[in-house]
């Protein structure tokens, strides 16, 4: 057993170059433990998606160090599964072929992969939809495919970028329950980006609240709610206490962001 | 309620099917009405002597000429317009097929690479774009000088003509890719090669097929031009030859043959396209 964190960010900075360079995140320190379900919560435009893209390896930080399982991140790879906000499935492939895409690219043995794909499709409740095309699925079902295609690669961490943000309230709640169920079965390190406070507390072991741009980690709030969690948790007094605490932090950040936007840019 | 609605299943289906068929027959009839009326007018103009037969023979004469061209016994082979229609169409069609295949084989990979890599685009695209305005007719002397009066000359012209729409549309298709699809593929461990073949190429297929249809149209133009000038067989050759010997009936039968061959090859391509792009049938992405 090691105490080495699964994901480790030290003084991470990302500046997007251009006529007016944008400092998206600035000096982020973050250590996410192995098998921790971490929710990163922040006002829109605070750089939380940028943070995820850095961990995924889609973009390179302009400063600081970034390690996943002790190794520096240089490029995207199957050790870090990503569930995108819009599902990003290949529309020309069936549900099944979308799920086995990763293992096929890596040249994994077919029989094993196919069995695993069926297992994960069953786990996310998509048995019987193997031959459907993405365009024939609802938004929630597409995201289930997106989750299954990550799980089938057996990644070390699962990175989720507001995956349920575009879904209607009812479907979102279903997907949250599904995700906790999946996570209880296959404990992985999860980084889940969201701006929905209830979603963050319901899902997370630890909620990290980000500041307005340039984004930093403002607070680390452990969620001591028992698992497995059901939707009743939403009315639990502990839940409400946490909710009030987080809401307060977010409000402060939101008003600070407004003040920054209204006033002169800080130099 | 009931009888009037068509959403029920069961016995109502055949009625609906017949209604659909009726609609199609009506559509076909509508499509044919105008050309038939023009043919009748043309026939009348020919019979009344208002239009000299040597310039514009009436449809009935053209039809007779075509029947002879298609089915008559060639006999001693002195009349080139007896029983030679099928091989003539075959020569042209096979040149189109060869030239078109060359255009696809070069145009699609080139388009994918130009669309994908800025470096390749910067070094190749300006050359392609500055050669593109040169019409295929301007390539004729070059083609004859290099390939002579042979099949290769025609194939070369067709390939040049069909290449541009294919490469331009493939480039556009390869460029127009959702960034997250590329990210997803990389996240799942796809190599650059796999990314191009499994993601960029299928993503570009709808525009590739647009390019193929445009290219095929140009291919038929090119084959006729090439056969008129640079090859001694095929529909283009017969077209010009018949004109020289004053067989306007054969000229018109030849033109109609070109039209039908072009139309059928386009339908065939459309059929392939619909099969390959079956995933597009559900619309919104």
Coordinates of C-alpha atoms in Angstrom, one line a residue:
Chain A
X1 CA 0.0 0.0 0.0
X2 CA 1.3 3.4 -1.0
X3 CA 0.1 6.8 0.0
X4 CA 1.1 8.2 -3.3
X5 CA -1.9 10.1 -4.8
X6 CA -3.4 8.7 -8.0
X7 CA -3.4 12.2 -9.5
X8 CA -1.0 14.9 -8.4
X9 CA -1.0 18.5 -9.6
X10 CA 1.6 21.0 -8.3
X11 CA 1.5 24.7 -9.1
X12 CA -0.3 23.9 -12.4
X13 CA -0.7 26.9 -14.7
X14 CA -2.3 27.1 -18.1
X15 CA -2.2 30.2 -20.2
X16 CA -3.9 30.2 -23.6
X17 CA -1.8 32.4 -25.9
X18 CA -3.2 35.0 -28.2
X19 CA -3.8 38.7 -28.6
X20 CA -5.2 38.8 -25.1
X21 CA -3.7 35.7 -23.4
X22 CA -6.1 33.9 -21.1
X23 CA -4.9 32.6 -17.8
X24 CA -7.3 29.8 -17.4
X25 CA -5.8 28.1 -14.3
X26 CA -3.1 29.5 -12.1
X27 CA -1.2 27.7 -9.4
X28 CA -3.5 24.7 -8.9
X29 CA -2.3 22.2 -6.2
X30 CA -4.3 19.1 -6.1
X31 CA -3.8 15.6 -4.8
X32 CA -6.5 13.0 -5.5
X33 CA -6.1 9.7 -3.6
X34 CA -6.4 6.4 -5.3
X35 CA -10.0 5.2 -5.6
X36 CA -11.3 8.6 -4.6
X37 CA -14.4 10.0 -6.3
X38 CA -13.4 13.6 -6.6
X39 CA -15.8 16.3 -7.8
X40 CA -14.4 19.6 -9.0
X41 CA -17.0 22.3 -8.6
X42 CA -16.8 25.8 -9.8
X43 CA -18.6 28.7 -11.5
X44 CA -18.7 28.5 -15.3
X45 CA -15.5 29.8 -16.9
X46 CA -13.3 29.0 -13.9
X47 CA -11.1 26.7 -15.9
X48 CA -12.3 23.4 -14.5
X49 CA -12.7 21.8 -17.9
X50 CA -9.2 23.1 -18.7
X51 CA -7.9 21.3 -15.6
X52 CA -9.5 18.0 -16.9
X53 CA -8.0 18.5 -20.3
X54 CA -4.6 18.8 -18.8
X55 CA -5.0 15.6 -16.8
X56 CA -6.3 13.9 -19.9
X57 CA -3.3 15.0 -21.8
X58 CA -5.3 16.9 -24.5
X59 CA -3.4 20.0 -23.6
X60 CA -0.1 20.7 -22.0
X61 CA 0.3 22.9 -18.9
X62 CA 2.4 26.1 -19.3
X63 CA 3.8 25.6 -15.8
X64 CA 3.9 23.2 -12.9
X65 CA 4.0 19.4 -12.7
X66 CA 1.3 16.9 -13.4
X67 CA 1.5 13.2 -12.5
X68 CA -0.9 10.4 -12.9
X69 CA 0.0 7.2 -11.0
X70 CA 3.5 8.8 -10.5
X71 CA 4.2 9.3 -14.2
X72 CA 4.2 12.7 -15.8
X73 CA 1.4 13.2 -18.3
X74 CA 2.6 13.9 -21.9
X75 CA -0.3 12.7 -24.1
X76 CA -3.8 11.2 -23.9
X77 CA -3.9 7.5 -23.4
X78 CA -6.1 4.6 -22.4
X79 CA -4.9 4.7 -18.8
X80 CA -7.1 7.9 -18.4
X81 CA -10.7 7.3 -19.7
X82 CA -12.5 10.5 -20.6
X83 CA -16.3 10.9 -20.7
X84 CA -17.0 14.1 -22.6
X85 CA -19.8 16.6 -22.1
X86 CA -21.2 15.9 -25.5
X87 CA -20.8 12.2 -25.9
X88 CA -18.3 12.2 -28.8
X89 CA -19.3 8.8 -30.0
X90 CA -18.4 7.8 -33.6
X91 CA -21.7 8.1 -35.4
X92 CA -20.7 5.6 -38.1
X93 CA -20.1 2.8 -35.5
X94 CA -22.7 0.7 -33.7
X95 CA -22.9 1.0 -29.9
X96 CA -20.9 -2.2 -29.6
X97 CA -18.2 -1.1 -32.0
X98 CA -18.0 2.2 -30.2
X99 CA -17.4 0.4 -26.9
X100 CA -14.7 -2.0 -28.3
X101 CA -13.0 0.8 -30.3
X102 CA -10.3 1.3 -27.7
X103 CA -9.3 -2.3 -27.1
X104 CA -9.4 -2.9 -30.9
X105 CA -7.0 0.1 -31.5
X106 CA -4.7 -1.4 -28.9
X107 CA -4.9 -4.8 -30.5
X108 CA -6.3 -6.6 -27.5
X109 CA -7.7 -10.1 -28.0
X110 CA -11.1 -10.1 -29.5
X111 CA -12.8 -12.7 -27.4
X112 CA -11.9 -11.1 -24.1
X113 CA -12.8 -7.6 -25.3
X114 CA -16.2 -8.7 -26.7
X115 CA -17.0 -10.4 -23.4
X116 CA -15.9 -7.4 -21.4
X117 CA -17.9 -5.0 -23.7
X118 CA -21.1 -7.1 -23.2
X119 CA -20.5 -7.0 -19.4
X120 CA -20.1 -3.3 -19.3
X121 CA -23.0 -2.6 -21.6
X122 CA -25.1 -4.7 -19.3
X123 CA -23.8 -2.8 -16.3
X124 CA -24.8 0.5 -17.8
X125 CA -28.2 -0.9 -18.8
X126 CA -27.7 -1.1 -22.5
X127 CA -28.0 -4.8 -23.2
X128 CA -30.0 -5.2 -26.4
X129 CA -28.8 -2.0 -27.9
X130 CA -25.4 -3.3 -29.2
X131 CA -26.4 -2.9 -32.8
X132 CA -28.0 0.5 -32.5
X133 CA -26.3 3.6 -33.9
X134 CA -25.5 6.5 -31.6
X135 CA -28.1 8.7 -33.5
X136 CA -30.8 6.2 -32.5
X137 CA -30.1 6.8 -28.8
X138 CA -31.2 9.4 -26.3
X139 CA -28.7 11.7 -24.7
X140 CA -28.6 9.7 -21.5
X141 CA -28.0 6.4 -23.4
X142 CA -25.2 8.0 -25.4
X143 CA -23.5 8.9 -22.1
X144 CA -23.9 5.4 -20.9
X145 CA -22.0 4.2 -24.0
X146 CA -19.4 6.9 -23.3
X147 CA -19.0 5.4 -19.8
X148 CA -18.9 1.8 -21.0
X149 CA -16.2 2.5 -23.6
X150 CA -14.0 3.9 -20.9
X151 CA -14.6 1.1 -18.4
X152 CA -13.8 -1.5 -21.0
X153 CA -10.3 -0.1 -21.3
X154 CA -9.8 -0.7 -17.5
X155 CA -8.3 2.8 -17.0
X156 CA -6.5 3.9 -13.9
X157 CA -8.6 7.0 -13.6
X158 CA -11.9 8.1 -15.1
X159 CA -12.2 11.7 -16.1
X160 CA -15.7 13.1 -16.5
X161 CA -16.3 16.6 -17.9
X162 CA -19.8 17.7 -17.0
X163 CA -21.1 14.5 -18.5
X164 CA -24.7 15.0 -17.4
X165 CA -24.8 18.7 -18.0
X166 CA -26.8 18.5 -21.2
X167 CA -29.4 16.0 -19.9
X168 CA -32.8 16.8 -18.5
X169 CA -33.2 16.8 -14.7
X170 CA -34.9 13.4 -14.5
X171 CA -32.3 11.7 -16.7
X172 CA -29.5 13.4 -14.9
X173 CA -30.7 12.0 -11.6
X174 CA -30.9 8.5 -13.1
X175 CA -27.4 8.8 -14.5
X176 CA -26.1 10.0 -11.2
X177 CA -27.6 6.9 -9.5
X178 CA -26.2 4.7 -12.3
X179 CA -22.8 6.2 -11.9
X180 CA -22.7 5.6 -8.1
X181 CA -23.8 2.1 -8.7
X182 CA -21.1 1.6 -11.4
X183 CA -18.5 3.1 -9.1
X184 CA -19.5 0.9 -6.1
X185 CA -18.9 -2.1 -8.4
X186 CA -15.7 -1.0 -10.0
X187 CA -13.9 1.4 -7.7
X188 CA -11.7 3.6 -9.8
X189 CA -10.3 7.1 -9.2
X190 CA -12.8 9.5 -10.7
X191 CA -12.4 13.2 -11.4
X192 CA -15.9 14.6 -12.1
X193 CA -16.3 18.2 -13.3
X194 CA -19.6 19.9 -12.5
X195 CA -21.2 23.1 -11.7
X196 CA -24.1 21.4 -10.0
X197 CA -23.7 21.4 -6.2
X198 CA -26.2 18.6 -5.5
X199 CA -24.6 16.4 -8.1
X200 CA -21.1 17.1 -6.6
X201 CA -22.1 16.2 -3.1
X202 CA -24.2 13.2 -4.1
X203 CA -21.4 11.6 -6.1
X204 CA -18.2 12.7 -4.4
X205 CA -15.9 11.5 -1.6
X206 CA -14.3 14.9 -1.8
X207 CA -15.6 18.1 -3.4
X208 CA -13.0 20.5 -4.6
X209 CA -14.4 24.0 -5.0
X210 CA -12.6 26.2 -7.5
X211 CA -12.2 29.9 -7.6
X212 CA -13.3 32.2 -10.4
X213 CA -10.8 32.6 -13.3
X214 CA -7.9 32.2 -13.0
X215 CA -8.9 29.0 -11.4
X216 CA -7.4 27.8 -8.2
X217 CA -8.6 25.2 -5.6
X218 CA -10.4 27.2 -3.0
X219 CA -11.6 24.5 -0.7
X220 CA -11.4 20.7 -0.1
X221 CA -14.6 19.4 1.4
X222 CA -14.8 15.7 2.3
X223 CA -18.3 14.2 2.0
X224 CA -18.9 11.8 4.9
X225 CA -22.1 10.3 3.5
X226 CA -22.5 6.5 3.7
X227 CA -22.4 4.4 0.5
X228 CA -24.1 3.0 -1.4
X229 CA -26.0 6.3 -1.8
X230 CA -29.6 6.5 -2.9
X231 CA -31.5 9.5 -3.9
X232 CA -32.9 9.9 -0.3
X233 CA -29.5 11.3 0.6
X234 CA -30.6 14.5 -0.9
X235 CA -32.8 15.1 2.2
X236 CA -30.2 14.0 4.7
X237 CA -29.3 16.7 7.3
X238 CA -25.5 16.1 6.6
X239 CA -26.2 16.6 2.9
X240 CA -28.0 19.9 3.6
X241 CA -25.2 21.2 5.9
X242 CA -22.6 20.5 3.2
X243 CA -24.8 22.0 0.6
X244 CA -25.1 25.2 2.5
X245 CA -21.4 25.3 3.0
X246 CA -20.6 24.8 -0.6
X247 CA -23.3 27.2 -1.8
X248 CA -21.8 29.9 0.3
X249 CA -18.3 29.4 -1.2
X250 CA -19.7 29.3 -4.7
X251 CA -21.7 32.5 -4.1
X252 CA -18.6 34.3 -3.0
X253 CA -16.7 33.1 -6.0
X254 CA -19.5 34.0 -8.4
X255 CA -19.8 37.6 -7.1
X256 CA -16.0 37.9 -7.1
X257 CA -16.1 36.8 -10.8
X258 CA -18.7 39.4 -11.5
X259 CA -16.7 42.1 -9.8
X260 CA -13.6 41.1 -11.8
X261 CA -15.6 41.2 -15.1
X262 CA -17.0 44.6 -14.3
X263 CA -13.8 46.2 -13.0
X264 CA -10.4 46.8 -14.7
X265 CA -8.4 43.7 -15.4
X266 CA -5.9 43.1 -12.6
X267 CA -2.3 43.4 -13.6
Chain B
X1 CA -61.3 7.6 -37.1
X2 CA -59.7 4.4 -38.2
X3 CA -60.2 3.9 -41.9
X4 CA -58.8 7.3 -42.9
X5 CA -55.6 7.1 -40.8
X6 CA -52.6 5.3 -42.2
X7 CA -50.7 4.8 -39.0
X8 CA -52.4 1.4 -38.2
X9 CA -50.6 -1.8 -39.1
X10 CA -52.1 -4.9 -40.7
X11 CA -54.4 -4.9 -43.7
X12 CA -54.1 -1.1 -44.0
X13 CA -50.4 -1.5 -45.0
X14 CA -51.1 -2.9 -48.5
X15 CA -53.5 -0.1 -49.2
X16 CA -50.9 2.4 -48.1
X17 CA -48.3 0.5 -50.1
X18 CA -50.5 0.7 -53.2
X19 CA -51.0 4.4 -52.6
X20 CA -47.3 4.9 -52.3
X21 CA -46.8 3.0 -55.5
X22 CA -49.4 5.1 -57.1
X23 CA -47.6 8.2 -56.0
X24 CA -44.4 6.9 -57.5
X25 CA -46.0 6.1 -60.8
X26 CA -47.5 9.6 -60.8
X27 CA -44.0 11.0 -60.1
X28 CA -42.5 9.0 -63.0
X29 CA -45.3 10.1 -65.3
X30 CA -44.7 13.7 -64.3
X31 CA -41.0 13.4 -64.9
X32 CA -41.6 11.9 -68.4
X33 CA -44.4 14.2 -69.5
X34 CA -42.3 17.1 -70.7
X35 CA -39.6 15.1 -72.5
X36 CA -42.3 13.1 -74.3
X37 CA -44.2 16.2 -75.3
X38 CA -41.0 17.7 -76.7
X39 CA -40.3 14.4 -78.6
X40 CA -43.8 14.5 -80.1
X41 CA -43.2 18.1 -81.2
X42 CA -39.9 17.2 -82.6
X43 CA -41.4 14.2 -84.4
X44 CA -44.1 16.4 -85.9
X45 CA -41.6 19.0 -87.0
X46 CA -39.5 16.4 -88.7
X47 CA -42.5 14.7 -90.5
X48 CA -43.9 18.0 -91.7
X49 CA -40.6 18.7 -93.4
X50 CA -40.2 21.9 -91.5
X51 CA -36.9 20.5 -90.0
X52 CA -34.5 18.9 -92.7
X53 CA -33.8 15.3 -91.7
X54 CA -30.1 15.7 -92.4
X55 CA -29.8 18.3 -89.6
X56 CA -32.3 17.1 -87.0
X57 CA -33.8 13.7 -87.8
X58 CA -37.1 12.9 -85.9
X59 CA -37.1 10.6 -82.8
X60 CA -38.5 7.7 -84.8
X61 CA -35.5 7.8 -87.2
X62 CA -33.1 8.1 -84.3
X63 CA -34.8 5.1 -82.7
X64 CA -34.4 3.0 -85.9
X65 CA -30.8 4.0 -86.1
X66 CA -30.2 3.0 -82.5
X67 CA -31.9 -0.4 -83.0
X68 CA -29.6 -1.1 -85.9
X69 CA -26.6 0.2 -84.0
X70 CA -27.4 -1.9 -81.0
X71 CA -28.8 -5.1 -82.4
X72 CA -28.2 -5.5 -86.2
X73 CA -25.9 -8.1 -87.6
X74 CA -22.5 -6.3 -88.4
X75 CA -22.2 -8.4 -91.5
X76 CA -18.9 -7.7 -93.3
X77 CA -18.2 -5.0 -90.8
X78 CA -18.2 -2.2 -93.4
X79 CA -20.9 -0.2 -91.7
X80 CA -19.5 0.8 -88.3
X81 CA -23.1 1.6 -87.0
X82 CA -24.4 -2.0 -87.1
X83 CA -24.4 -4.0 -83.9
X84 CA -21.5 -2.1 -82.4
X85 CA -23.3 -0.1 -79.7
X86 CA -22.6 -2.3 -76.7
X87 CA -18.8 -2.5 -77.2
X88 CA -18.7 1.2 -78.0
X89 CA -20.5 2.0 -74.6
X90 CA -18.2 -0.6 -73.0
X91 CA -15.0 1.2 -74.2
X92 CA -16.2 4.5 -72.9
X93 CA -17.5 3.1 -69.6
X94 CA -14.3 1.2 -69.0
X95 CA -12.2 4.3 -69.6
X96 CA -14.4 6.2 -67.2
X97 CA -14.1 3.4 -64.6
X98 CA -10.3 3.4 -64.9
X99 CA -9.8 7.1 -64.9
X100 CA -12.2 7.5 -62.0
X101 CA -10.5 4.8 -60.0
X102 CA -7.1 6.5 -60.5
X103 CA -8.7 9.8 -59.4
X104 CA -10.1 8.2 -56.3
X105 CA -6.9 6.4 -55.5
X106 CA -5.0 9.6 -55.6
X107 CA -7.6 12.2 -54.6
X108 CA -9.0 10.6 -51.5
X109 CA -5.7 9.9 -49.7
X110 CA -4.3 13.3 -50.8
X111 CA -7.5 15.1 -49.5
X112 CA -7.3 13.3 -46.2
X113 CA -3.6 14.2 -45.7
X114 CA -4.1 17.9 -46.8
X115 CA -7.2 18.2 -44.6
X116 CA -5.4 16.6 -41.6
X117 CA -1.9 18.1 -41.7
X118 CA -1.3 21.8 -42.0
X119 CA 2.3 21.1 -43.1
X120 CA 1.1 19.0 -46.0
X121 CA -1.6 21.5 -46.9
X122 CA 0.9 24.3 -47.0
X123 CA 3.2 22.4 -49.4
X124 CA 0.7 20.7 -51.6
X125 CA -2.5 22.7 -51.7
X126 CA -1.2 25.8 -53.4
X127 CA 0.1 23.7 -56.3
X128 CA -3.2 21.8 -56.6
X129 CA -5.2 25.0 -56.5
X130 CA -3.1 26.7 -59.2
X131 CA -3.3 23.7 -61.5
X132 CA -7.1 23.4 -60.9
X133 CA -8.2 26.2 -63.2
X134 CA -6.5 24.5 -66.2
X135 CA -9.5 22.9 -68.0
X136 CA -9.2 19.3 -69.1
X137 CA -9.4 20.5 -72.8
X138 CA -6.2 22.4 -72.2
X139 CA -4.5 19.1 -71.1
X140 CA -5.3 17.4 -74.5
X141 CA -2.1 18.3 -76.4
X142 CA 0.0 17.3 -73.3
X143 CA -1.9 14.1 -73.0
X144 CA -1.5 13.1 -76.7
X145 CA 2.2 14.1 -76.6
X146 CA 2.9 12.0 -73.5
X147 CA 0.5 9.0 -74.0
X148 CA -0.2 9.1 -77.7
X149 CA -3.5 8.1 -79.3
X150 CA -4.1 5.3 -76.8
X151 CA -6.3 4.4 -73.9
X152 CA -3.9 5.9 -71.4
X153 CA -4.5 9.4 -72.8
X154 CA -8.2 9.2 -72.1
X155 CA -7.7 7.6 -68.7
X156 CA -5.2 10.4 -67.9
X157 CA -7.7 13.2 -68.9
X158 CA -10.5 11.6 -66.9
X159 CA -8.4 11.1 -63.9
X160 CA -7.2 14.8 -64.0
X161 CA -10.8 16.0 -64.4
X162 CA -12.3 13.9 -61.6
X163 CA -9.4 14.4 -59.3
X164 CA -10.1 18.0 -58.4
X165 CA -13.6 17.8 -57.0
X166 CA -12.6 14.6 -55.2
X167 CA -9.5 16.1 -53.5
X168 CA -11.3 19.4 -52.7
X169 CA -14.3 17.7 -51.1
X170 CA -12.2 15.2 -49.3
X171 CA -10.0 17.9 -47.8
X172 CA -13.1 19.8 -46.6
X173 CA -14.5 16.6 -45.1
X174 CA -11.2 15.8 -43.3
X175 CA -11.0 19.3 -41.9
X176 CA -14.5 19.4 -40.7
X177 CA -14.1 17.0 -37.8
X178 CA -15.4 17.4 -34.2
X179 CA -12.3 18.0 -32.0
X180 CA -13.7 15.7 -29.4
X181 CA -13.9 12.8 -31.8
X182 CA -10.2 13.1 -32.3
X183 CA -9.6 13.5 -28.6
X184 CA -11.7 10.4 -27.9
X185 CA -9.8 8.3 -30.4
X186 CA -6.4 9.4 -28.9
X187 CA -7.7 8.8 -25.4
X188 CA -8.6 5.2 -26.5
X189 CA -5.0 4.7 -27.7
X190 CA -5.4 5.2 -31.5
X191 CA -2.2 5.7 -33.3
X192 CA -1.9 8.5 -35.9
X193 CA -2.5 6.0 -38.7
X194 CA -5.5 4.5 -36.9
X195 CA -6.8 8.0 -36.3
X196 CA -6.7 8.8 -40.0
X197 CA -8.1 5.5 -41.2
X198 CA -10.7 4.9 -38.5
X199 CA -11.8 8.4 -37.6
X200 CA -10.8 11.1 -40.1
X201 CA -11.7 9.0 -43.2
X202 CA -15.1 7.7 -42.1
X203 CA -15.9 11.2 -40.8
X204 CA -15.0 12.6 -44.3
X205 CA -17.1 10.0 -46.2
X206 CA -20.2 12.1 -46.7
X207 CA -18.2 14.9 -48.4
X208 CA -16.0 12.4 -50.2
X209 CA -19.2 11.0 -51.9
X210 CA -20.2 14.5 -52.8
X211 CA -16.8 14.9 -54.5
X212 CA -17.2 11.5 -56.2
X213 CA -20.6 12.4 -57.7
X214 CA -19.2 15.7 -59.1
X215 CA -16.1 13.9 -60.3
X216 CA -18.0 11.2 -62.1
X217 CA -19.9 13.9 -64.0
X218 CA -16.6 15.4 -65.1
X219 CA -15.3 12.0 -66.0
X220 CA -18.0 11.5 -68.6
X221 CA -17.3 14.9 -70.1
X222 CA -13.6 14.1 -70.2
X223 CA -14.1 10.7 -71.8
X224 CA -16.1 12.2 -74.7
X225 CA -13.5 15.0 -75.2
X226 CA -10.7 12.5 -75.2
X227 CA -12.4 10.1 -77.6
X228 CA -13.2 12.9 -80.0
X229 CA -9.6 13.9 -80.2
X230 CA -7.2 11.4 -78.9
X231 CA -8.7 7.8 -79.1
X232 CA -10.3 5.9 -82.0
X233 CA -13.1 4.2 -80.2
X234 CA -15.9 4.8 -77.8
X235 CA -19.0 7.0 -77.7
X236 CA -17.0 10.2 -78.2
X237 CA -15.2 8.8 -81.3
X238 CA -18.5 7.6 -82.8
X239 CA -20.2 10.9 -82.1
X240 CA -17.6 12.9 -84.1
X241 CA -17.2 10.2 -86.8
X242 CA -21.0 10.0 -87.4
X243 CA -21.1 13.8 -87.6
X244 CA -18.4 13.8 -90.3
X245 CA -20.3 11.2 -92.4
X246 CA -23.6 13.1 -91.9
X247 CA -25.3 10.5 -89.7
X248 CA -27.1 12.9 -87.4
X249 CA -29.5 10.1 -86.4
X250 CA -26.4 8.2 -84.9
X251 CA -25.1 11.5 -83.4
X252 CA -28.4 11.9 -81.5
X253 CA -28.6 8.2 -80.5
X254 CA -25.0 8.6 -79.3
X255 CA -25.9 11.7 -77.2
X256 CA -28.8 10.0 -75.6
X257 CA -26.6 7.0 -74.9
X258 CA -24.1 9.3 -73.1
X259 CA -26.9 10.8 -71.1
X260 CA -28.2 7.4 -70.0
X261 CA -24.8 6.0 -69.2
X262 CA -24.0 9.1 -67.1
X263 CA -27.3 8.9 -65.3
X264 CA -27.0 5.2 -64.6
X265 CA -23.5 5.5 -63.3
X266 CA -24.5 8.3 -61.0
X267 CA -27.4 6.2 -59.7
X268 CA -25.0 3.3 -59.1
X269 CA -22.7 5.7 -57.1
X270 CA -25.7 7.0 -55.2
X271 CA -26.7 3.4 -54.3
X272 CA -23.1 2.7 -53.0
X273 CA -23.2 6.0 -51.1
X274 CA -26.5 5.2 -49.4
X275 CA -25.1 1.8 -48.3
X276 CA -21.8 3.2 -47.0
X277 CA -23.4 6.2 -45.3
X278 CA -26.3 4.1 -43.8
X279 CA -25.4 5.7 -40.4
X280 CA -26.5 9.1 -41.8
X281 CA -30.1 8.1 -42.2
X282 CA -31.0 9.2 -38.7
X283 CA -30.2 12.8 -39.4
X284 CA -29.0 15.0 -36.6
X285 CA -25.6 14.3 -35.2

